[in-house]
């Protein structure tokens, strides 16, 4: 803080000199200032209320539908990579991963970002996975604009908003029109092992997409009524790819993780041949209706895919096997919002989301990937078996939100909210013979829990160019209690929610125990969400029914905006605690990273200073904005 | 038949009658855009006397709202945002908040206050056409907080497209209200026929 104080004072001084826009008449009337004002984006994500983008307490990039059209962007991750400030996405072919401010957690399935569509969270209820590619199952034509919000948003959104929030605002019915059809496609020739192209018809792959949108609006019983319906089918079938023959890839030789056989019928020890395993299929239906103060939302989506590669977690699959992953989800929401009087507005929403995951493949690497005892007759050097991973989760809840406008003029609104939900989730991994006989089941669990959280945010426009935003949240989540206990006892694996490595009790040094406890606390302290990452294995069910655990978060966030033209960026990213959380179980790296961080961004039109001190999750925040 | 009737009714679907641009931004846009109205600029301005400059005339802004809570809330927000702006179209200004009862009363309020700008909070879409007729010929600018009000005959309004504000401008109504916006600023607006 001592090092940041001079900068803070400097920015405050510059703010004092900031020119207040007064609309005065200049000598030479140009329209530049008016055009600039018309180019100001209005965002609703950072404070969960409409405000100018430069009044918001976070760094926000707004991507408009016009930009999406002009640049030919079709997915969120393309928009993030092309146009965002401070965010980056990478596509490892199975699930796009997104990071911000230098932190991208490989293998997190994007679950440190929250994807919100018209106020409804689309991260799944099982593992909080968020999709940014076609897996989002959303016609891009439905998007009015995207708000890419960098920085922790946990105070208002829960802990999946750890690195940021992607707020998708859809078009209104009147803007869509009665019918909007998009049809597009393309073809790819086959590729031989030497890299040359083959134009044989049977080797071609292709991509096709059909989306239908329809919007209607009218008056119904004296109230405005509008309904938007959308559907999309996306299909990508990869072209034929030929991989050169390789031999000698024997299980356990320590030189390769490739499967020892190319296919279930191929000769053992030989890898290579033709494959058409790269495919993606997405089907989705959206329905949104609004009648007066009531808004209803529904979505059904299916996303299946397979990739011609060993996945990032080392699962070796046969290239011409029937391996695939599939996500299916159903989402519903009913929302009521009304201004009750000039001082009080209310919003209540009920929601229900259900999600199912299935990954199935054929593997010939039993020694590496199999679980349990194979059949006595199995020759493990020449044994192909089925692997299936299933997961499912559902949650339903109610969120109530009140906005108290103390002076009834929009300058001092207080946002109060409470969100409670019940959640059930489970999983099972199954190994089976090709005939369907189960070899082993592992990682089997079924968990039911309750989560509840409350949050508050006070905004204040103290002067026309000085704004203050302070927030605080507190949450309760049952499963975190077991994890906290595990952390105290030094059971690091359970504490961070991963399968135990090896057998027997784990006893670890006190310092590592402390870090584990801190990591668990880092998982909590915000609105309930699957993102609490409260994964537990079967052993947790043996415990007595867990009671809600109360875990607090704390922090300080100061953002200062001004009007100057300097440009500087630096400091420590405010997500620096994330890698530490991941490193908890690895003593050699633990302890890296400070407990506080500061960041200064001085752009042409915005000053923003962020200082954060976070022992846990940023469940509290303070923002001061000066324009 | 039912489908045809539905489609016909939908084809005539009204525009939105709810504010989509925050009041603070509407106020700032209004404060700036009025500088480009040549008729507004000829409003009595500071005059110079042998003793020096006299105090400028103050622009009276009438903010009209419905009885509904949402309309009154937005009107109050607009009023607070305008009060925070030192000048409106380059001139000092005062705001008066009134509740709409009928057109005659509105006209009386306009005359009593000497309003140069009349802002309509949300909720006037159904009456906007009649209100425009009532105020026709008077040298004032009517402003709608919602997109639909401009469609119905108010001079200026605000919409949100692609997350950015758009100014809507009813050219015919502007002529009737004796507004004379400069061409270069009209190019920045969406002109409603």
Short mmCIF file of C-alpha atoms in Angstrom, two decimals, chain A residues 30-41, chain B residues 29 32-33 35-36 164-167 184-185 187-189:
data_model
loop_
_atom_site.label_atom_id
_atom_site.label_comp_id
_atom_site.label_asym_id
_atom_site.label_seq_id
_atom_site.Cartn_x
_atom_site.Cartn_y
_atom_site.Cartn_z
CA UNK A 30 -17.79 20.34 -33.99
CA UNK A 31 -19.66 17.16 -33.51
CA UNK A 32 -16.69 15.18 -32.29
CA UNK A 33 -17.63 15.32 -28.63
CA UNK A 34 -21.21 14.33 -29.36
CA UNK A 35 -20.08 11.51 -31.61
CA UNK A 36 -17.75 10.36 -28.87
CA UNK A 37 -20.58 10.33 -26.38
CA UNK A 38 -22.70 8.33 -28.78
CA UNK A 39 -19.86 5.85 -28.98
CA UNK A 40 -20.01 5.29 -25.24
CA UNK A 41 -21.17 1.82 -24.41
CA UNK B 29 -26.47 13.83 -24.56
CA UNK B 32 -24.67 18.65 -25.72
CA UNK B 33 -27.04 18.16 -28.63
CA UNK B 35 -26.01 23.35 -28.79
CA UNK B 36 -26.63 22.36 -32.38
CA UNK B 164 -24.54 2.15 -27.58
CA UNK B 165 -26.91 5.11 -27.39
CA UNK B 166 -28.67 6.38 -30.48
CA UNK B 167 -30.48 9.67 -30.77
CA UNK B 184 -24.00 17.74 -39.26
CA UNK B 185 -25.66 16.69 -36.02
CA UNK B 187 -26.31 12.95 -39.51
CA UNK B 188 -25.47 11.48 -36.13
CA UNK B 189 -29.13 10.79 -35.42
#
